[in-house]
JSON list of C-alpha atoms and ligand atoms in Angstrom, two decimals:
[
{"chain": "A", "resi": 1, "resn": "MET", "atom": "CA", "xyz": [-25.31, -3.93, -12.59]},
{"chain": "A", "resi": 2, "resn": "LYS", "atom": "CA", "xyz": [-23.82, -0.94, -11.03]},
{"chain": "A", "resi": 3, "resn": "PHE", "atom": "CA", "xyz": [-21.74, 1.60, -12.94]},
{"chain": "A", "resi": 4, "resn": "PHE", "atom": "CA", "xyz": [-18.56, 3.02, -11.48]},
{"chain": "A", "resi": 5, "resn": "ILE", "atom": "CA", "xyz": [-16.21, 5.37, -13.17]},
{"chain": "A", "resi": 6, "resn": "ASP", "atom": "CA", "xyz": [-12.53, 4.72, -13.35]},
{"chain": "A", "resi": 7, "resn": "THR", "atom": "CA", "xyz": [-10.86, 8.07, -13.00]},
{"chain": "A", "resi": 8, "resn": "ALA", "atom": "CA", "xyz": [-9.66, 10.66, -10.38]},
{"chain": "A", "resi": 9, "resn": "ASN", "atom": "CA", "xyz": [-10.57, 13.36, -12.92]},
{"chain": "A", "resi": 10, "resn": "LEU", "atom": "CA", "xyz": [-13.00, 15.43, -11.05]},
{"chain": "A", "resi": 11, "resn": "GLU", "atom": "CA", "xyz": [-14.52, 17.03, -14.40]},
{"chain": "A", "resi": 12, "resn": "GLU", "atom": "CA", "xyz": [-14.96, 13.67, -15.90]},
{"chain": "A", "resi": 13, "resn": "ILE", "atom": "CA", "xyz": [-16.73, 12.33, -12.49]},
{"chain": "A", "resi": 14, "resn": "LYS", "atom": "CA", "xyz": [-18.94, 15.36, -12.57]},
{"chain": "A", "resi": 15, "resn": "GLU", "atom": "CA", "xyz": [-19.87, 14.62, -16.15]},
{"chain": "A", "resi": 16, "resn": "ALA", "atom": "CA", "xyz": [-20.84, 11.03, -15.51]},
{"chain": "A", "resi": 17, "resn": "ALA", "atom": "CA", "xyz": [-22.51, 11.84, -12.35]},
{"chain": "A", "resi": 18, "resn": "ALA", "atom": "CA", "xyz": [-24.68, 14.41, -14.22]},
{"chain": "A", "resi": 19, "resn": "LEU", "atom": "CA", "xyz": [-25.88, 11.53, -16.43]},
{"chain": "A", "resi": 20, "resn": "GLY", "atom": "CA", "xyz": [-27.75, 10.20, -13.41]},
{"chain": "A", "resi": 21, "resn": "ILE", "atom": "CA", "xyz": [-26.23, 6.64, -14.00]},
{"chain": "A", "resi": 22, "resn": "LEU", "atom": "CA", "xyz": [-23.32, 6.63, -11.69]},
{"chain": "A", "resi": 23, "resn": "ASP", "atom": "CA", "xyz": [-22.99, 4.55, -8.81]},
{"chain": "A", "resi": 24, "resn": "GLY", "atom": "CA", "xyz": [-19.56, 5.00, -7.76]},
{"chain": "A", "resi": 25, "resn": "VAL", "atom": "CA", "xyz": [-15.94, 5.85, -8.41]},
{"chain": "A", "resi": 26, "resn": "THR", "atom": "CA", "xyz": [-12.67, 3.73, -8.58]},
{"chain": "A", "resi": 27, "resn": "THR", "atom": "CA", "xyz": [-9.24, 5.30, -8.45]},
{"chain": "A", "resi": 28, "resn": "ASN", "atom": "CA", "xyz": [-5.64, 4.11, -8.20]},
{"chain": "A", "resi": 29, "resn": "PRO", "atom": "CA", "xyz": [-2.17, 5.50, -7.91]},
{"chain": "A", "resi": 30, "resn": "SER", "atom": "CA", "xyz": [-1.60, 5.92, -11.46]},
{"chain": "A", "resi": 31, "resn": "LEU", "atom": "CA", "xyz": [-5.02, 7.71, -11.99]},
{"chain": "A", "resi": 32, "resn": "MET", "atom": "CA", "xyz": [-4.00, 10.06, -9.17]},
{"chain": "A", "resi": 33, "resn": "ALA", "atom": "CA", "xyz": [-0.80, 10.82, -10.58]},
{"chain": "A", "resi": 34, "resn": "LYS", "atom": "CA", "xyz": [-2.31, 11.33, -13.91]},
{"chain": "A", "resi": 35, "resn": "VAL", "atom": "CA", "xyz": [-4.33, 14.40, -12.84]},
{"chain": "A", "resi": 36, "resn": "GLY", "atom": "CA", "xyz": [-1.34, 15.63, -10.66]},
{"chain": "A", "resi": 37, "resn": "VAL", "atom": "CA", "xyz": [-2.52, 15.03, -7.27]},
{"chain": "A", "resi": 38, "resn": "SER", "atom": "CA", "xyz": [0.45, 14.10, -4.81]},
{"chain": "A", "resi": 39, "resn": "GLY", "atom": "CA", "xyz": [1.40, 14.14, -1.32]},
{"chain": "A", "resi": 40, "resn": "GLU", "atom": "CA", "xyz": [-0.72, 12.31, 1.49]},
{"chain": "A", "resi": 41, "resn": "GLU", "atom": "CA", "xyz": [-2.95, 15.69, 2.46]},
{"chain": "A", "resi": 42, "resn": "ASN", "atom": "CA", "xyz": [-3.55, 16.57, -0.97]},
{"chain": "A", "resi": 43, "resn": "ILE", "atom": "CA", "xyz": [-4.41, 12.70, -2.06]},
{"chain": "A", "resi": 44, "resn": "ARG", "atom": "CA", "xyz": [-6.88, 12.50, 1.04]},
{"chain": "A", "resi": 45, "resn": "ASN", "atom": "CA", "xyz": [-8.54, 15.78, 0.15]},
{"chain": "A", "resi": 46, "resn": "HIS", "atom": "CA", "xyz": [-9.08, 14.65, -3.36]},
{"chain": "A", "resi": 47, "resn": "TYR", "atom": "CA", "xyz": [-10.70, 11.81, -2.17]},
{"chain": "A", "resi": 48, "resn": "LYS", "atom": "CA", "xyz": [-13.10, 13.88, 0.07]},
{"chain": "A", "resi": 49, "resn": "ALA", "atom": "CA", "xyz": [-13.69, 15.93, -3.14]},
{"chain": "A", "resi": 50, "resn": "ILE", "atom": "CA", "xyz": [-14.92, 12.82, -5.01]},
{"chain": "A", "resi": 51, "resn": "CYS", "atom": "CA", "xyz": [-17.15, 11.86, -1.93]},
{"chain": "A", "resi": 52, "resn": "GLU", "atom": "CA", "xyz": [-18.72, 15.31, -2.55]},
{"chain": "A", "resi": 53, "resn": "ILE", "atom": "CA", "xyz": [-19.52, 14.72, -6.01]},
{"chain": "A", "resi": 54, "resn": "VAL", "atom": "CA", "xyz": [-20.90, 11.25, -6.02]},
{"chain": "A", "resi": 55, "resn": "ASP", "atom": "CA", "xyz": [-22.88, 9.57, -3.27]},
{"chain": "A", "resi": 56, "resn": "GLY", "atom": "CA", "xyz": [-21.66, 6.01, -3.82]},
{"chain": "A", "resi": 57, "resn": "ASP", "atom": "CA", "xyz": [-18.82, 3.73, -3.11]},
{"chain": "A", "resi": 58, "resn": "ILE", "atom": "CA", "xyz": [-15.42, 5.27, -3.61]},
{"chain": "A", "resi": 59, "resn": "SER", "atom": "CA", "xyz": [-12.38, 3.17, -3.84]},
{"chain": "A", "resi": 60, "resn": "ALA", "atom": "CA", "xyz": [-9.34, 4.61, -2.21]},
{"chain": "A", "resi": 61, "resn": "GLU", "atom": "CA", "xyz": [-6.02, 2.42, -2.70]},
{"chain": "A", "resi": 62, "resn": "VAL", "atom": "CA", "xyz": [-3.35, 2.00, -0.07]},
{"chain": "A", "resi": 63, "resn": "ILE", "atom": "CA", "xyz": [0.24, 2.28, -1.07]},
{"chain": "A", "resi": 64, "resn": "ALA", "atom": "CA", "xyz": [1.61, 0.19, 1.74]},
{"chain": "A", "resi": 65, "resn": "THR", "atom": "CA", "xyz": [2.42, -3.50, 0.79]},
{"chain": "A", "resi": 66, "resn": "ASP", "atom": "CA", "xyz": [3.00, -4.84, 4.52]},
{"chain": "A", "resi": 67, "resn": "TYR", "atom": "CA", "xyz": [0.25, -5.96, 6.82]},
{"chain": "A", "resi": 68, "resn": "ASP", "atom": "CA", "xyz": [0.57, -3.53, 9.43]},
{"chain": "A", "resi": 69, "resn": "GLY", "atom": "CA", "xyz": [1.06, -0.46, 6.91]},
{"chain": "A", "resi": 70, "resn": "ILE", "atom": "CA", "xyz": [-1.96, -1.69, 4.81]},
{"chain": "A", "resi": 71, "resn": "ILE", "atom": "CA", "xyz": [-4.00, -1.76, 8.18]},
{"chain": "A", "resi": 72, "resn": "ARG", "atom": "CA", "xyz": [-2.82, 1.51, 9.41]},
{"chain": "A", "resi": 73, "resn": "GLU", "atom": "CA", "xyz": [-3.51, 3.49, 5.90]},
{"chain": "A", "resi": 74, "resn": "GLY", "atom": "CA", "xyz": [-6.81, 1.56, 5.40]},
{"chain": "A", "resi": 75, "resn": "LYS", "atom": "CA", "xyz": [-8.09, 2.66, 8.79]},
{"chain": "A", "resi": 76, "resn": "GLU", "atom": "CA", "xyz": [-7.14, 6.31, 7.80]},
{"chain": "A", "resi": 77, "resn": "LEU", "atom": "CA", "xyz": [-8.61, 6.13, 4.40]},
{"chain": "A", "resi": 78, "resn": "ALA", "atom": "CA", "xyz": [-11.95, 4.61, 5.76]},
{"chain": "A", "resi": 79, "resn": "ALA", "atom": "CA", "xyz": [-12.15, 7.43, 8.27]},
{"chain": "A", "resi": 80, "resn": "LEU", "atom": "CA", "xyz": [-12.37, 10.14, 5.49]},
{"chain": "A", "resi": 81, "resn": "HIS", "atom": "CA", "xyz": [-15.76, 9.34, 4.69]},
{"chain": "A", "resi": 82, "resn": "PRO", "atom": "CA", "xyz": [-18.33, 6.61, 5.14]},
{"chain": "A", "resi": 83, "resn": "ASN", "atom": "CA", "xyz": [-18.54, 5.83, 1.47]},
{"chain": "A", "resi": 84, "resn": "ILE", "atom": "CA", "xyz": [-14.82, 5.14, 1.15]},
{"chain": "A", "resi": 85, "resn": "VAL", "atom": "CA", "xyz": [-13.93, 1.56, 0.28]},
{"chain": "A", "resi": 86, "resn": "VAL", "atom": "CA", "xyz": [-10.22, 0.61, 0.91]},
{"chain": "A", "resi": 87, "resn": "LYS", "atom": "CA", "xyz": [-8.62, -0.87, -2.28]},
{"chain": "A", "resi": 88, "resn": "VAL", "atom": "CA", "xyz": [-5.99, -3.56, -1.23]},
{"chain": "A", "resi": 89, "resn": "PRO", "atom": "CA", "xyz": [-3.69, -5.29, -3.74]},
{"chain": "A", "resi": 90, "resn": "MET", "atom": "CA", "xyz": [-3.91, -9.10, -4.06]},
{"chain": "A", "resi": 91, "resn": "ILE", "atom": "CA", "xyz": [-0.92, -10.12, -2.19]},
{"chain": "A", "resi": 92, "resn": "LYS", "atom": "CA", "xyz": [-0.67, -12.20, 0.96]},
{"chain": "A", "resi": 93, "resn": "ASP", "atom": "CA", "xyz": [-0.45, -9.28, 3.28]},
{"chain": "A", "resi": 94, "resn": "GLY", "atom": "CA", "xyz": [-3.28, -7.75, 1.29]},
{"chain": "A", "resi": 95, "resn": "VAL", "atom": "CA", "xyz": [-5.29, -10.67, 1.79]},
{"chain": "A", "resi": 96, "resn": "LYS", "atom": "CA", "xyz": [-4.50, -11.03, 5.58]},
{"chain": "A", "resi": 97, "resn": "ALA", "atom": "CA", "xyz": [-5.45, -7.32, 5.84]},
{"chain": "A", "resi": 98, "resn": "ILE", "atom": "CA", "xyz": [-8.86, -7.92, 4.05]},
{"chain": "A", "resi": 99, "resn": "ARG", "atom": "CA", "xyz": [-9.73, -10.33, 6.54]},
{"chain": "A", "resi": 100, "resn": "TRP", "atom": "CA", "xyz": [-8.93, -7.69, 9.31]},
{"chain": "A", "resi": 101, "resn": "PHE", "atom": "CA", "xyz": [-10.93, -5.13, 7.54]},
{"chain": "A", "resi": 102, "resn": "THR", "atom": "CA", "xyz": [-13.66, -7.43, 7.12]},
{"chain": "A", "resi": 103, "resn": "ASP", "atom": "CA", "xyz": [-13.94, -8.39, 10.75]},
{"chain": "A", "resi": 104, "resn": "ASN", "atom": "CA", "xyz": [-13.65, -4.79, 11.71]},
{"chain": "A", "resi": 105, "resn": "GLY", "atom": "CA", "xyz": [-16.35, -3.35, 9.47]},
{"chain": "A", "resi": 106, "resn": "ILE", "atom": "CA", "xyz": [-14.20, -1.73, 6.92]},
{"chain": "A", "resi": 107, "resn": "ARG", "atom": "CA", "xyz": [-15.21, -2.49, 3.38]},
{"chain": "A", "resi": 108, "resn": "THR", "atom": "CA", "xyz": [-12.64, -3.43, 0.76]},
{"chain": "A", "resi": 109, "resn": "ASN", "atom": "CA", "xyz": [-11.78, -3.72, -3.02]},
{"chain": "A", "resi": 110, "resn": "CYS", "atom": "CA", "xyz": [-9.26, -6.35, -3.58]},
{"chain": "A", "resi": 111, "resn": "THR", "atom": "CA", "xyz": [-7.42, -5.07, -6.82]},
{"chain": "A", "resi": 112, "resn": "LEU", "atom": "CA", "xyz": [-5.06, -6.44, -9.31]},
{"chain": "A", "resi": 113, "resn": "VAL", "atom": "CA", "xyz": [-6.80, -9.91, -9.87]},
{"chain": "A", "resi": 114, "resn": "PHE", "atom": "CA", "xyz": [-5.78, -11.88, -12.86]},
{"chain": "A", "resi": 115, "resn": "SER", "atom": "CA", "xyz": [-6.86, -15.25, -11.97]},
{"chain": "A", "resi": 116, "resn": "ALA", "atom": "CA", "xyz": [-9.92, -17.43, -10.51]},
{"chain": "A", "resi": 117, "resn": "GLY", "atom": "CA", "xyz": [-7.59, -18.68, -7.63]},
{"chain": "A", "resi": 118, "resn": "GLN", "atom": "CA", "xyz": [-7.07, -15.15, -6.56]},
{"chain": "A", "resi": 119, "resn": "ALA", "atom": "CA", "xyz": [-10.70, -14.47, -6.84]},
{"chain": "A", "resi": 120, "resn": "ILE", "atom": "CA", "xyz": [-11.32, -17.38, -4.28]},
{"chain": "A", "resi": 121, "resn": "LEU", "atom": "CA", "xyz": [-8.86, -15.97, -1.81]},
{"chain": "A", "resi": 122, "resn": "ALA", "atom": "CA", "xyz": [-10.28, -12.55, -1.70]},
{"chain": "A", "resi": 123, "resn": "ALA", "atom": "CA", "xyz": [-13.74, -14.01, -1.24]},
{"chain": "A", "resi": 124, "resn": "LYS", "atom": "CA", "xyz": [-12.72, -16.28, 1.60]},
{"chain": "A", "resi": 125, "resn": "ALA", "atom": "CA", "xyz": [-11.40, -13.17, 3.14]},
{"chain": "A", "resi": 126, "resn": "GLY", "atom": "CA", "xyz": [-14.62, -11.40, 2.70]},
{"chain": "A", "resi": 127, "resn": "ALA", "atom": "CA", "xyz": [-13.70, -8.69, 0.20]},
{"chain": "A", "resi": 128, "resn": "THR", "atom": "CA", "xyz": [-16.60, -6.34, -0.54]},
{"chain": "A", "resi": 129, "resn": "TYR", "atom": "CA", "xyz": [-15.52, -6.10, -4.25]},
{"chain": "A", "resi": 130, "resn": "LEU", "atom": "CA", "xyz": [-13.26, -8.05, -6.34]},
{"chain": "A", "resi": 131, "resn": "SER", "atom": "CA", "xyz": [-11.47, -6.15, -9.41]},
{"chain": "A", "resi": 132, "resn": "PRO", "atom": "CA", "xyz": [-10.42, -8.41, -12.11]},
{"chain": "A", "resi": 133, "resn": "PHE", "atom": "CA", "xyz": [-8.64, -6.47, -14.83]},
{"chain": "A", "resi": 134, "resn": "ILE", "atom": "CA", "xyz": [-10.11, -7.41, -18.08]},
{"chain": "A", "resi": 135, "resn": "GLY", "atom": "CA", "xyz": [-8.25, -5.16, -20.30]},
{"chain": "A", "resi": 136, "resn": "ARG", "atom": "CA", "xyz": [-4.86, -5.97, -19.26]},
{"chain": "A", "resi": 137, "resn": "ILE", "atom": "CA", "xyz": [-5.56, -9.70, -19.63]},
{"chain": "A", "resi": 138, "resn": "ASP", "atom": "CA", "xyz": [-6.64, -8.90, -23.26]},
{"chain": "A", "resi": 139, "resn": "ASP", "atom": "CA", "xyz": [-3.51, -7.13, -23.84]},
{"chain": "A", "resi": 140, "resn": "ILE", "atom": "CA", "xyz": [-1.31, -10.29, -23.29]},
{"chain": "A", "resi": 141, "resn": "ASN", "atom": "CA", "xyz": [-3.60, -12.17, -25.70]},
{"chain": "A", "resi": 142, "resn": "TRP", "atom": "CA", "xyz": [-5.59, -13.93, -23.14]},
{"chain": "A", "resi": 143, "resn": "ASP", "atom": "CA", "xyz": [-9.56, -13.43, -22.84]},
{"chain": "A", "resi": 144, "resn": "GLY", "atom": "CA", "xyz": [-10.46, -11.04, -19.83]},
{"chain": "A", "resi": 145, "resn": "MET", "atom": "CA", "xyz": [-14.24, -11.90, -20.28]},
{"chain": "A", "resi": 146, "resn": "ASP", "atom": "CA", "xyz": [-13.65, -15.55, -19.71]},
{"chain": "A", "resi": 147, "resn": "LEU", "atom": "CA", "xyz": [-12.27, -14.71, -16.34]},
{"chain": "A", "resi": 148, "resn": "ILE", "atom": "CA", "xyz": [-15.20, -12.67, -15.29]},
{"chain": "A", "resi": 149, "resn": "ALA", "atom": "CA", "xyz": [-17.49, -15.38, -16.32]},
{"chain": "A", "resi": 150, "resn": "GLN", "atom": "CA", "xyz": [-15.61, -18.08, -14.47]},
{"chain": "A", "resi": 151, "resn": "ILE", "atom": "CA", "xyz": [-15.39, -15.98, -11.31]},
{"chain": "A", "resi": 152, "resn": "VAL", "atom": "CA", "xyz": [-19.21, -15.21, -11.57]},
{"chain": "A", "resi": 153, "resn": "HIS", "atom": "CA", "xyz": [-19.86, -18.63, -11.87]},
{"chain": "A", "resi": 154, "resn": "ILE", "atom": "CA", "xyz": [-17.62, -19.71, -9.01]},
{"chain": "A", "resi": 155, "resn": "TYR", "atom": "CA", "xyz": [-19.17, -16.90, -6.74]},
{"chain": "A", "resi": 156, "resn": "ASN", "atom": "CA", "xyz": [-22.59, -18.22, -7.65]},
{"chain": "A", "resi": 157, "resn": "VAL", "atom": "CA", "xyz": [-21.90, -21.85, -7.13]},
{"chain": "A", "resi": 158, "resn": "HIS", "atom": "CA", "xyz": [-20.50, -21.33, -3.68]},
{"chain": "A", "resi": 159, "resn": "GLY", "atom": "CA", "xyz": [-22.55, -18.26, -2.43]},
{"chain": "A", "resi": 160, "resn": "PHE", "atom": "CA", "xyz": [-19.81, -15.90, -1.96]},
{"chain": "A", "resi": 161, "resn": "ASP", "atom": "CA", "xyz": [-21.12, -12.32, -1.23]},
{"chain": "A", "resi": 162, "resn": "THR", "atom": "CA", "xyz": [-18.04, -10.49, -2.91]},
{"chain": "A", "resi": 163, "resn": "GLN", "atom": "CA", "xyz": [-19.18, -8.53, -5.72]},
{"chain": "A", "resi": 164, "resn": "VAL", "atom": "CA", "xyz": [-17.35, -8.85, -9.09]},
{"chain": "A", "resi": 165, "resn": "LEU", "atom": "CA", "xyz": [-16.32, -5.44, -10.20]},
{"chain": "A", "resi": 166, "resn": "ALA", "atom": "CA", "xyz": [-14.95, -5.73, -13.87]},
{"chain": "A", "resi": 167, "resn": "ALA", "atom": "CA", "xyz": [-11.98, -3.23, -13.98]},
{"chain": "A", "resi": 168, "resn": "SER", "atom": "CA", "xyz": [-9.42, -2.41, -16.79]},
{"chain": "A", "resi": 169, "resn": "ILE", "atom": "CA", "xyz": [-12.30, -1.85, -19.28]},
{"chain": "A", "resi": 170, "resn": "ARG", "atom": "CA", "xyz": [-11.29, -0.34, -22.57]},
{"chain": "A", "resi": 171, "resn": "ASN", "atom": "CA", "xyz": [-14.61, 0.06, -24.64]},
{"chain": "A", "resi": 172, "resn": "PRO", "atom": "CA", "xyz": [-18.31, -0.06, -24.50]},
{"chain": "A", "resi": 173, "resn": "MET", "atom": "CA", "xyz": [-18.38, -3.88, -25.73]},
{"chain": "A", "resi": 174, "resn": "HIS", "atom": "CA", "xyz": [-16.55, -4.85, -22.57]},
{"chain": "A", "resi": 175, "resn": "ILE", "atom": "CA", "xyz": [-19.48, -3.19, -20.62]},
{"chain": "A", "resi": 176, "resn": "VAL", "atom": "CA", "xyz": [-22.21, -5.00, -22.58]},
{"chain": "A", "resi": 177, "resn": "LYS", "atom": "CA", "xyz": [-20.16, -8.46, -22.34]},
{"chain": "A", "resi": 178, "resn": "CYS", "atom": "CA", "xyz": [-19.66, -7.74, -18.61]},
{"chain": "A", "resi": 179, "resn": "ALA", "atom": "CA", "xyz": [-23.49, -7.36, -18.15]},
{"chain": "A", "resi": 180, "resn": "GLU", "atom": "CA", "xyz": [-24.07, -10.74, -20.04]},
{"chain": "A", "resi": 181, "resn": "ALA", "atom": "CA", "xyz": [-21.56, -12.44, -17.99]},
{"chain": "A", "resi": 182, "resn": "GLY", "atom": "CA", "xyz": [-23.17, -11.18, -14.68]},
{"chain": "A", "resi": 183, "resn": "ALA", "atom": "CA", "xyz": [-20.65, -8.72, -13.29]},
{"chain": "A", "resi": 184, "resn": "ASP", "atom": "CA", "xyz": [-21.98, -6.96, -10.22]},
{"chain": "A", "resi": 185, "resn": "VAL", "atom": "CA", "xyz": [-19.93, -3.77, -11.26]},
{"chain": "A", "resi": 186, "resn": "VAL", "atom": "CA", "xyz": [-18.29, -2.35, -14.02]},
{"chain": "A", "resi": 187, "resn": "THR", "atom": "CA", "xyz": [-15.73, 0.53, -13.67]},
{"chain": "A", "resi": 188, "resn": "CYS", "atom": "CA", "xyz": [-15.09, 2.33, -16.80]},
{"chain": "A", "resi": 189, "resn": "PRO", "atom": "CA", "xyz": [-13.42, 5.49, -18.34]},
{"chain": "A", "resi": 190, "resn": "LEU", "atom": "CA", "xyz": [-15.79, 8.01, -19.30]},
{"chain": "A", "resi": 191, "resn": "SER", "atom": "CA", "xyz": [-15.12, 7.41, -23.13]},
{"chain": "A", "resi": 192, "resn": "SER", "atom": "CA", "xyz": [-16.33, 3.82, -22.64]},
{"chain": "A", "resi": 193, "resn": "ILE", "atom": "CA", "xyz": [-19.58, 4.91, -20.93]},
{"chain": "A", "resi": 194, "resn": "MET", "atom": "CA", "xyz": [-20.12, 7.69, -23.51]},
{"chain": "A", "resi": 195, "resn": "GLY", "atom": "CA", "xyz": [-19.54, 4.94, -26.34]},
{"chain": "A", "resi": 196, "resn": "LEU", "atom": "CA", "xyz": [-22.66, 3.20, -25.12]},
{"chain": "A", "resi": 197, "resn": "PHE", "atom": "CA", "xyz": [-24.93, 6.05, -26.60]},
{"chain": "A", "resi": 198, "resn": "LYS", "atom": "CA", "xyz": [-23.49, 5.73, -30.22]},
{"chain": "A", "resi": 199, "resn": "HIS", "atom": "CA", "xyz": [-25.69, 4.04, -32.69]},
{"chain": "A", "resi": 200, "resn": "PRO", "atom": "CA", "xyz": [-25.92, 5.40, -36.33]},
{"chain": "A", "resi": 201, "resn": "LEU", "atom": "CA", "xyz": [-29.50, 4.42, -36.84]},
{"chain": "A", "resi": 202, "resn": "THR", "atom": "CA", "xyz": [-30.32, 6.63, -33.75]},
{"chain": "A", "resi": 203, "resn": "ASP", "atom": "CA", "xyz": [-28.63, 9.70, -35.46]},
{"chain": "A", "resi": 204, "resn": "ILE", "atom": "CA", "xyz": [-30.35, 8.80, -38.81]},
{"chain": "A", "resi": 205, "resn": "GLY", "atom": "CA", "xyz": [-33.56, 8.48, -37.24]},
{"chain": "A", "resi": 206, "resn": "LEU", "atom": "CA", "xyz": [-33.59, 11.53, -35.00]},
{"chain": "A", "resi": 207, "resn": "ALA", "atom": "CA", "xyz": [-32.41, 13.59, -38.08]},
{"chain": "A", "resi": 208, "resn": "GLN", "atom": "CA", "xyz": [-35.25, 12.31, -40.01]},
{"chain": "A", "resi": 209, "resn": "PHE", "atom": "CA", "xyz": [-37.98, 12.86, -37.17]},
{"chain": "A", "resi": 210, "resn": "LEU", "atom": "CA", "xyz": [-36.69, 16.52, -37.05]},
{"chain": "A", "resi": 211, "resn": "ALA", "atom": "CA", "xyz": [-36.66, 17.17, -40.67]},
{"chain": "A", "resi": 212, "resn": "ASP", "atom": "CA", "xyz": [-40.23, 15.68, -41.09]},
{"chain": "A", "resi": 213, "resn": "HIS", "atom": "CA", "xyz": [-41.36, 17.80, -37.99]},
{"chain": "A", "resi": 214, "resn": "LYS", "atom": "CA", "xyz": [-39.81, 20.97, -39.74]},
{"chain": "A", "resi": 215, "resn": "LYS", "atom": "CA", "xyz": [-41.53, 19.94, -43.18]},
{"chain": "A", "resi": 216, "resn": "ALA", "atom": "CA", "xyz": [-45.06, 19.63, -41.37]},
{"chain": "A", "resi": 217, "resn": "ASN", "atom": "CA", "xyz": [-44.69, 22.54, -38.94]},
{"chain": "A", "resi": 218, "resn": "GLY", "atom": "CA", "xyz": [-42.45, 25.04, -40.94]},
{"chain": "B", "resi": 301, "resn": "G3P", "atom": "O1", "xyz": [-8.68, 0.93, -11.77]},
{"chain": "B", "resi": 301, "resn": "G3P", "atom": "C1", "xyz": [-7.86, -0.21, -12.22]},
{"chain": "B", "resi": 301, "resn": "G3P", "atom": "C2", "xyz": [-8.18, -0.66, -13.52]},
{"chain": "B", "resi": 301, "resn": "G3P", "atom": "O2", "xyz": [-9.05, -0.13, -14.14]},
{"chain": "B", "resi": 301, "resn": "G3P", "atom": "C3", "xyz": [-6.91, -0.14, -14.44]},
{"chain": "B", "resi": 301, "resn": "G3P", "atom": "O3", "xyz": [-7.36, -0.07, -15.80]},
{"chain": "B", "resi": 301, "resn": "G3P", "atom": "O4", "xyz": [-6.73, 0.62, -18.22]},
{"chain": "B", "resi": 301, "resn": "G3P", "atom": "O5", "xyz": [-4.85, 1.02, -16.41]},
{"chain": "B", "resi": 301, "resn": "G3P", "atom": "O6", "xyz": [-5.73, -1.47, -17.22]},
{"chain": "B", "resi": 301, "resn": "G3P", "atom": "P1", "xyz": [-6.02, 0.02, -17.15]}
]
């Protein structure tokens, strides 16, 4: 399972990359706005800065929602760096654009996915990645993990190449459950990645080892 970080914050990206476990980065317009990056040129420079930090797939989202606009913007984003993956919303023109990108060698991440039916459409169009939003499904009292398991099953049964990129992850257990369900990728906030380290018995055990070493060695 690949680990992506879901942020546009360069310091967080550097911190995750320094762990040696990072395979890529996902961003979205909200995450860009959160770090105060605005304006077409600044946004594109920010993507380039991310590509300098992480040698892995970097999702850059289009703002256009019409077919011609998505194609134009996606081509420009893909030209920024070979590692850029064009993130396209799960809408009718988005799926049509994903088919065009697939046929023209541009990799895509189909985002804002909330159902298995949408997952089938994106896979049929040849999306490289599919981003179901687990946390937002949990937020409305449905089960996001059920959707991940259902999509993984469908893709396996039918041999679709599209990789399931579990998004909207809110805690470390989401990551563990995605691993169990067979997600290809998880994209997580830094806090969820850091949460994986935590176990009180590790802390207690380490403190005991160090105390015993000190007692024996002075
Ligand atoms: O990048 C898309 C997704 O991960 C957003 O997460 O927490 O805003 O639902 P969230």
